[in-house]
Coordinates of C-alpha atoms in Angstrom, one line a residue:
Chain A
M28 CA -64.6 -30.5 -1.5
S29 CA -65.9 -28.4 -4.3
E30 CA -67.7 -29.9 -6.9
I31 CA -65.6 -31.1 -10.1
K32 CA -66.4 -29.8 -13.6
K33 CA -66.7 -32.7 -15.7
E34 CA -65.7 -31.7 -19.3
W35 CA -62.4 -30.2 -19.7
P36 CA -62.2 -27.0 -21.0
L37 CA -61.6 -25.5 -24.6
W38 CA -58.1 -24.1 -25.5
E39 CA -57.3 -22.2 -28.5
V40 CA -53.4 -23.4 -29.9
F41 CA -51.1 -20.8 -31.5
I42 CA -47.6 -22.2 -32.8
R43 CA -44.4 -20.6 -34.1
S44 CA -43.3 -22.8 -36.9
K45 CA -39.8 -21.5 -37.2
Q46 CA -38.0 -18.7 -35.8
G47 CA -38.2 -15.5 -36.9
L48 CA -42.2 -16.0 -37.4
S49 CA -44.9 -15.1 -35.2
H50 CA -47.5 -17.6 -33.5
K51 CA -50.4 -18.2 -35.5
H52 CA -53.9 -19.8 -34.2
V53 CA -54.0 -23.3 -35.5
G54 CA -57.4 -24.4 -33.8
S55 CA -58.4 -25.8 -30.5
L56 CA -58.7 -28.6 -28.2
R57 CA -59.7 -29.7 -24.7
A58 CA -57.2 -30.4 -21.9
A59 CA -57.8 -30.4 -18.2
D60 CA -54.9 -27.5 -17.7
A61 CA -52.1 -25.6 -19.4
K62 CA -49.1 -28.4 -19.2
M63 CA -52.1 -31.2 -21.1
A64 CA -53.2 -28.6 -23.3
I65 CA -49.2 -27.9 -24.6
E66 CA -48.7 -31.7 -24.5
N67 CA -52.0 -32.3 -26.5
A68 CA -51.2 -29.4 -28.9
R69 CA -47.8 -31.1 -29.8
D70 CA -49.5 -34.5 -30.5
V71 CA -52.6 -32.9 -32.6
Y72 CA -50.7 -30.0 -34.3
T73 CA -47.2 -30.7 -34.9
R74 CA -47.1 -34.4 -35.6
R75 CA -44.7 -33.4 -39.0
S76 CA -42.6 -30.9 -37.3
E77 CA -45.1 -28.2 -37.9
G78 CA -43.8 -25.8 -35.2
I79 CA -41.0 -25.2 -32.4
S80 CA -42.9 -23.4 -30.0
I81 CA -46.6 -23.4 -28.8
W82 CA -49.0 -21.3 -27.1
V83 CA -52.3 -22.3 -25.4
T84 CA -54.9 -19.8 -23.6
E85 CA -58.3 -21.0 -22.7
S86 CA -61.2 -19.9 -25.2
V87 CA -63.1 -18.1 -22.6
N88 CA -60.1 -15.5 -22.3
V89 CA -60.1 -14.6 -26.0
H90 CA -62.0 -11.2 -26.5
A91 CA -62.9 -10.5 -29.9
S92 CA -64.3 -7.5 -32.4
N93 CA -67.9 -8.1 -33.4
P94 CA -68.0 -9.3 -36.9
T95 CA -71.3 -7.6 -37.5
E96 CA -69.5 -4.0 -36.5
Q97 CA -66.7 -5.0 -39.0
G98 CA -67.8 -1.9 -41.6
P99 CA -67.8 0.7 -38.7
M100 CA -64.8 -0.8 -37.0
F101 CA -62.3 -0.8 -39.9
E102 CA -64.0 1.5 -42.4
P103 CA -62.0 4.6 -41.0
S104 CA -58.8 3.4 -43.1
D105 CA -60.3 2.6 -46.1
D106 CA -60.4 6.5 -47.1
K107 CA -57.0 7.1 -46.1
V108 CA -55.2 6.5 -49.2
Y109 CA -52.3 9.2 -48.1
R110 CA -51.2 6.5 -45.7
H111 CA -50.1 4.7 -48.6
P112 CA -46.8 5.5 -50.4
T113 CA -48.7 5.5 -53.8
F114 CA -50.6 8.4 -53.1
Y115 CA -47.7 10.6 -53.4
E116 CA -46.2 11.5 -57.0
V117 CA -42.4 11.2 -57.3
P118 CA -40.5 13.1 -60.5
E119 CA -39.5 10.4 -63.0
G120 CA -35.7 9.5 -62.6
V121 CA -35.8 9.6 -59.3
G122 CA -35.8 5.6 -59.4
H123 CA -37.0 3.4 -56.6
M124 CA -37.8 5.5 -53.5
Chain B
M2 CA -98.1 -2.9 -34.2
F3 CA -96.7 -6.4 -33.0
N4 CA -97.3 -7.2 -36.5
F5 CA -95.4 -4.6 -37.8
V6 CA -92.2 -5.5 -35.7
A7 CA -92.8 -9.0 -36.7
M8 CA -92.6 -7.9 -40.3
Q9 CA -89.5 -6.0 -39.9
V10 CA -87.7 -8.7 -38.1
E11 CA -88.7 -10.9 -41.4
N12 CA -87.4 -8.4 -43.5
D13 CA -84.1 -8.1 -41.7
V14 CA -83.5 -11.8 -42.0
K15 CA -84.4 -11.8 -45.5
Q16 CA -82.0 -8.9 -46.1
M17 CA -79.4 -10.9 -44.0
E18 CA -79.7 -14.1 -45.9
E19 CA -79.1 -12.1 -48.8
Q20 CA -76.0 -10.9 -47.9
F21 CA -74.7 -13.9 -46.8
Q22 CA -75.5 -15.5 -50.2
A23 CA -73.5 -12.7 -51.7
K24 CA -70.8 -13.3 -49.5
I25 CA -70.8 -17.0 -50.3
D26 CA -71.3 -16.3 -54.5
A27 CA -68.3 -14.0 -54.3
D28 CA -66.0 -16.9 -52.5
I29 CA -65.7 -15.0 -49.2
R30 CA -65.3 -17.5 -46.5
I31 CA -67.6 -17.9 -43.5
E32 CA -66.1 -17.7 -40.3
P33 CA -67.6 -18.8 -36.8
R34 CA -68.7 -15.5 -35.6
D35 CA -70.2 -14.6 -38.7
W36 CA -74.2 -14.1 -38.9
M37 CA -75.4 -17.3 -41.2
P38 CA -78.9 -18.8 -41.4
E39 CA -79.3 -21.6 -39.0
K40 CA -79.9 -24.1 -41.5
Y41 CA -76.3 -23.5 -42.7
R42 CA -74.9 -23.8 -39.2
K43 CA -77.2 -26.9 -38.4
T44 CA -76.3 -28.5 -41.8
L45 CA -72.2 -27.9 -41.6
I46 CA -72.6 -29.0 -37.5
R47 CA -74.4 -32.4 -39.0
Q48 CA -71.8 -33.0 -41.9
M49 CA -68.6 -31.7 -39.9
S50 CA -69.8 -34.4 -37.1
Q51 CA -70.4 -37.3 -39.5
H52 CA -66.8 -36.2 -40.8
A53 CA -65.2 -36.6 -37.0
H54 CA -67.0 -39.7 -36.4
S55 CA -66.0 -41.2 -39.7
E56 CA -62.3 -40.4 -38.6
V57 CA -62.6 -41.8 -35.2
V58 CA -64.5 -44.9 -35.9
G59 CA -62.2 -45.5 -38.8
M60 CA -59.3 -46.1 -36.4
L61 CA -61.1 -49.2 -35.6
P62 CA -60.8 -51.5 -38.3
E63 CA -57.3 -50.7 -38.7
A64 CA -56.3 -51.0 -35.3
N65 CA -57.3 -54.4 -35.6
W66 CA -54.0 -55.3 -37.2
I67 CA -51.5 -53.2 -35.4
T68 CA -50.2 -56.0 -33.3
R69 CA -50.1 -58.5 -36.4
A70 CA -48.7 -56.2 -39.0
P71 CA -46.1 -58.3 -41.0
S72 CA -42.9 -55.9 -40.7
L73 CA -41.6 -53.0 -38.2
R74 CA -41.9 -50.8 -41.2
R75 CA -45.5 -51.8 -41.7
K76 CA -46.3 -51.6 -38.0
V77 CA -44.5 -47.8 -37.6
A78 CA -46.8 -46.8 -40.8
L79 CA -50.2 -48.4 -39.6
L80 CA -49.5 -46.8 -36.2
A81 CA -48.7 -43.1 -37.6
K82 CA -51.7 -43.6 -39.6
V83 CA -54.2 -44.4 -37.0
Q84 CA -52.6 -41.9 -34.7
D85 CA -53.3 -39.5 -37.7
E86 CA -57.1 -40.4 -38.0
A87 CA -57.5 -39.4 -34.3
G88 CA -56.2 -36.4 -35.0
H89 CA -58.4 -35.5 -37.9
G90 CA -61.2 -36.1 -35.5
L91 CA -60.0 -33.8 -33.2
Y92 CA -59.7 -31.2 -35.9
L93 CA -63.1 -31.5 -37.0
Y94 CA -64.5 -31.7 -33.5
S95 CA -63.0 -28.6 -32.8
A96 CA -64.3 -27.1 -35.9
C97 CA -67.8 -28.3 -34.8
E98 CA -67.4 -26.3 -31.6
T99 CA -66.4 -23.0 -33.3
L100 CA -70.2 -23.4 -34.4
G101 CA -71.4 -24.0 -30.5
A102 CA -71.7 -27.7 -31.0
D103 CA -71.2 -29.1 -27.7
R104 CA -68.1 -31.5 -27.6
E105 CA -69.4 -34.2 -25.0
E106 CA -72.9 -33.9 -26.7
T107 CA -71.5 -34.6 -30.2
I108 CA -70.0 -37.6 -29.3
D109 CA -72.9 -38.8 -27.6
D110 CA -75.2 -38.4 -30.6
L111 CA -72.7 -40.8 -32.0
H112 CA -73.1 -43.2 -29.4
S113 CA -77.0 -43.3 -29.2
G114 CA -76.8 -44.0 -33.1
K115 CA -78.4 -40.4 -33.9
A116 CA -75.4 -39.3 -35.5
K117 CA -74.0 -41.5 -38.4
Y118 CA -70.3 -42.1 -39.7
S119 CA -69.1 -43.3 -42.9
S120 CA -70.8 -46.9 -43.9
I121 CA -67.3 -48.1 -44.8
F122 CA -66.2 -48.6 -41.3
N123 CA -69.0 -51.1 -40.6
Y124 CA -67.0 -53.7 -43.1
P125 CA -64.6 -56.0 -41.1
T126 CA -60.7 -56.3 -41.6
I127 CA -60.3 -60.2 -42.0
T128 CA -56.5 -60.3 -43.8
W129 CA -53.5 -58.2 -43.8
A130 CA -54.5 -57.0 -47.3
D131 CA -57.7 -55.4 -46.1
I132 CA -55.3 -52.6 -44.8
G133 CA -53.5 -52.5 -48.0
A134 CA -57.2 -52.0 -49.4
I135 CA -58.4 -49.4 -46.9
G136 CA -55.2 -47.3 -47.4
W137 CA -55.8 -47.4 -51.2
L138 CA -59.5 -47.4 -51.8
V139 CA -61.0 -45.9 -48.5
D140 CA -58.5 -43.1 -48.2
G141 CA -58.2 -42.7 -51.9
A142 CA -61.9 -41.9 -52.2
A143 CA -61.7 -40.0 -48.7
I144 CA -59.1 -37.8 -50.3
V145 CA -61.3 -37.1 -53.4
N146 CA -63.9 -35.7 -51.2
Q147 CA -61.7 -33.7 -49.2
V148 CA -59.6 -32.5 -51.8
A149 CA -63.0 -30.8 -53.0
L150 CA -63.6 -30.0 -49.3
Q151 CA -60.3 -27.6 -48.8
K152 CA -62.5 -24.7 -50.9
T153 CA -65.7 -25.4 -48.9
S154 CA -67.3 -22.1 -47.6
Y155 CA -67.0 -22.2 -43.9
G156 CA -63.5 -21.7 -42.6
P157 CA -62.5 -23.8 -40.0
Y158 CA -64.0 -26.7 -42.2
A159 CA -61.7 -25.7 -45.0
R160 CA -58.7 -25.0 -42.9
A161 CA -59.0 -28.4 -41.5
M162 CA -59.3 -30.1 -44.7
V163 CA -56.1 -28.5 -45.8
K164 CA -54.3 -29.8 -43.1
I165 CA -55.9 -33.5 -43.7
C166 CA -55.5 -33.8 -47.4
K167 CA -51.7 -33.2 -46.3
E168 CA -51.7 -35.7 -44.0
E169 CA -54.0 -38.3 -46.1
S170 CA -51.4 -38.7 -49.0
F171 CA -49.2 -40.9 -47.0
H172 CA -51.8 -43.2 -46.2
Q173 CA -53.2 -43.8 -49.7
R174 CA -49.4 -44.4 -50.7
Q175 CA -49.0 -46.7 -47.9
G176 CA -52.1 -48.8 -48.6
Y177 CA -51.0 -49.0 -52.2
E178 CA -47.4 -50.2 -51.6
I179 CA -48.9 -52.9 -49.3
I180 CA -51.4 -53.9 -52.1
T181 CA -48.6 -54.0 -55.0
V182 CA -46.4 -55.8 -52.9
L183 CA -48.9 -58.5 -52.2
A184 CA -49.7 -58.4 -56.0
N185 CA -46.3 -59.4 -57.1
G186 CA -46.0 -62.0 -54.2
T187 CA -46.5 -65.3 -54.1
P188 CA -50.1 -66.7 -55.9
A189 CA -51.4 -66.8 -52.4
Q190 CA -50.5 -63.3 -52.0
K191 CA -51.8 -62.2 -54.8
A192 CA -54.9 -63.9 -54.4
M193 CA -55.3 -62.3 -51.0
A194 CA -55.0 -58.7 -52.7
Q195 CA -57.4 -59.5 -55.0
D196 CA -60.0 -60.8 -52.6
A197 CA -59.4 -57.5 -50.4
L198 CA -60.2 -55.3 -53.7
N199 CA -63.6 -57.3 -54.6
R200 CA -64.6 -56.8 -51.1
W201 CA -64.0 -53.0 -50.7
W202 CA -64.1 -51.8 -54.2
W203 CA -68.2 -51.3 -54.3
P204 CA -68.5 -50.3 -50.4
S205 CA -65.8 -47.5 -51.3
L206 CA -67.8 -46.1 -54.2
M207 CA -70.7 -46.1 -51.8
M208 CA -68.6 -43.5 -49.6
F209 CA -69.5 -40.7 -52.1
G210 CA -73.1 -41.5 -50.8
P211 CA -76.2 -41.8 -53.0
T212 CA -76.7 -40.7 -56.6
D213 CA -77.7 -37.1 -57.1
A214 CA -81.1 -38.3 -58.1
D215 CA -81.5 -39.5 -54.1
S216 CA -79.5 -36.6 -52.7
P217 CA -82.6 -33.9 -51.4
N218 CA -79.6 -32.1 -49.7
T219 CA -77.2 -31.6 -52.4
Q220 CA -78.8 -28.8 -54.2
Q221 CA -79.0 -26.2 -51.1
S222 CA -75.3 -27.4 -49.6
M223 CA -74.1 -26.9 -53.3
A224 CA -75.8 -23.3 -53.3
W225 CA -74.1 -22.7 -49.9
R226 CA -70.9 -24.2 -51.3
I227 CA -70.6 -26.4 -48.6
K228 CA -70.3 -29.2 -51.1
R229 CA -67.9 -28.1 -54.2
H230 CA -68.9 -31.1 -56.1
T231 CA -72.2 -33.6 -56.4
N232 CA -71.7 -37.1 -55.1
D233 CA -72.1 -38.4 -58.7
D234 CA -69.0 -36.2 -59.8
L235 CA -66.7 -37.2 -57.0
R236 CA -67.6 -41.2 -57.6
Q237 CA -66.5 -40.4 -61.0
M238 CA -63.5 -38.9 -60.1
F239 CA -62.3 -41.5 -58.1
I240 CA -63.1 -44.0 -60.0
D241 CA -61.2 -42.5 -63.1
A242 CA -58.2 -42.0 -60.9
T243 CA -58.2 -45.6 -59.2
V244 CA -58.5 -48.0 -62.5
K245 CA -55.0 -47.3 -63.8
Q246 CA -53.6 -48.1 -60.4
A247 CA -55.4 -51.3 -60.1
E248 CA -54.0 -52.2 -63.7
V249 CA -50.8 -51.3 -62.3
A250 CA -51.1 -53.8 -59.4
G251 CA -52.4 -56.5 -61.9
L252 CA -55.7 -56.6 -60.0
T253 CA -59.1 -56.6 -61.8
I254 CA -61.7 -54.5 -60.7
P255 CA -64.6 -56.8 -59.9
D256 CA -67.0 -54.8 -62.4
K257 CA -67.7 -56.6 -66.0
D258 CA -69.6 -53.1 -66.8
L259 CA -66.5 -51.0 -66.1
K260 CA -65.1 -49.4 -69.6
W261 CA -63.4 -46.6 -71.1
N262 CA -65.8 -44.4 -72.9
E263 CA -64.4 -42.1 -75.2
E264 CA -67.6 -39.8 -75.7
R265 CA -67.7 -38.9 -72.2
G266 CA -64.2 -39.2 -71.3
H267 CA -65.0 -41.1 -68.1
Y268 CA -65.1 -44.8 -67.5
D269 CA -68.7 -46.2 -67.2
F270 CA -69.4 -48.4 -64.5
G271 CA -72.0 -50.9 -63.3
E272 CA -74.7 -50.5 -61.0
I273 CA -74.2 -50.0 -57.1
D274 CA -76.4 -52.2 -54.8
W275 CA -77.9 -49.4 -53.1
E276 CA -80.1 -51.9 -50.8
E277 CA -76.5 -53.2 -49.3
F278 CA -75.9 -49.0 -49.0
Y279 CA -78.9 -48.2 -46.9
N280 CA -79.4 -51.3 -45.0
V281 CA -75.7 -51.1 -43.5
I282 CA -76.6 -46.8 -42.9
K283 CA -79.6 -48.5 -40.7
G284 CA -77.3 -50.2 -38.4
N285 CA -77.1 -53.6 -40.4
G286 CA -74.0 -53.9 -41.5
P287 CA -71.6 -56.7 -40.6
C288 CA -69.9 -54.4 -38.0
N289 CA -72.1 -51.6 -36.7
K290 CA -72.8 -52.6 -33.0
Q291 CA -69.1 -53.8 -32.5
R292 CA -68.1 -50.2 -33.8
I293 CA -70.4 -48.3 -31.4
E294 CA -69.6 -50.6 -28.3
A295 CA -66.0 -49.9 -28.9
R296 CA -66.5 -46.1 -28.8
K297 CA -68.8 -46.4 -25.8
K298 CA -66.7 -48.6 -24.1
A299 CA -63.7 -46.2 -24.7
K300 CA -65.7 -43.4 -23.5
E301 CA -66.7 -45.3 -20.3
E302 CA -63.4 -46.7 -19.3
G303 CA -61.5 -43.7 -19.8
M304 CA -64.2 -41.8 -17.6
W305 CA -62.0 -41.9 -14.5
V306 CA -59.0 -40.7 -15.9
R307 CA -60.7 -37.5 -17.5
E308 CA -62.3 -36.9 -13.9
A309 CA -58.9 -37.3 -12.2
A310 CA -57.1 -34.9 -14.4
M311 CA -59.4 -32.3 -13.9
A312 CA -59.7 -33.1 -10.0
Y313 CA -55.7 -32.2 -10.3
A314 CA -56.1 -29.4 -12.2
E315 CA -58.6 -27.8 -9.8
K316 CA -56.4 -28.9 -6.9
Q317 CA -53.1 -27.3 -8.6
K318 CA -55.4 -24.2 -9.1
T319 CA -56.3 -24.2 -5.4
K320 CA -52.9 -24.6 -4.3
T321 CA -51.3 -21.6 -6.5
K322 CA -53.6 -19.4 -5.2
A323 CA -53.1 -20.2 -1.6
A324 CA -49.5 -19.9 -2.1

């Protein structure tokens, strides 16, 4: 029998608060498997009807952008004002467009 | 050449520290993977883990009365409150983990005495009125502190505080309800409520920590906006808010120096017994040993359950792979 890992892995928890809204990250917890992670997430994060659906994923499976490269990563969109409607002039009297 | 490299590194760190402080000053929250000074990380882990431990140890004095709550209404409320404290501990442990603190190590530090928790939980709950006093005063003091921490500079800590504050307001109200019902009851019940107030008042004031003059870490924590108010400011806010509540309940706060100061716009209050505070922190409070023993016992006796759950999970994984 292979050696059993002692510590339960860390899971990230995402909750949909109501139909029509997307799941939102709320925090993390420890659990032995996905089923337990969902049950624990219910007890830890939805004690006051905060959710109707729960997603969990092991934290090791989350890949993230590097915060120190935040500048070069997101800068390209900062100078593209022409992507916003306010960049364009519309004659008066046309009203809301 | 080597010296030049060392200097370069030092300059880089200095520059990063300046950028970090500029972010703090602009009230931009710090998130887990952002660069931060090592001391900021350590201070946060210490403060958040102490906070987590306080939530968890805080369940013990209250759990003492769950089976003896005087009515079903009181029992469901107390159960829900204690379950909330467990949840609050978990939000905070998980916030600690975002800074790379190992969960098991964090908990072992509590058990070895290396990590502290709020001194208030080392006092015993000897009557039912103590449950009322804890909700009213201890949770009341915790709320003052936690409301301020909703604006703390570390994102996960601030978010945990927002959630905790939402949940805590019922804790204080249920405690105050217990106290007012007793205070309006028979003379014996009223005496019980007053006795609880007498015993919990001063330890509640100590929850805010030493005076600003004796709190060497405050200045740096304020500069990093981990703390948003000093210990003395928070203590004053709590006193100002609580005096009226005691009056309405018809109870007397056990401080002969307590008096409204028109000029300051605050209540003046008597000297806190700091010797008692430091003595309890050092481990000599009425229940320190009992609390830590209970936590250790819970960990040790639950070990086989955690191991069995892990073994089951591993087995299921192997089965799925085989299939």
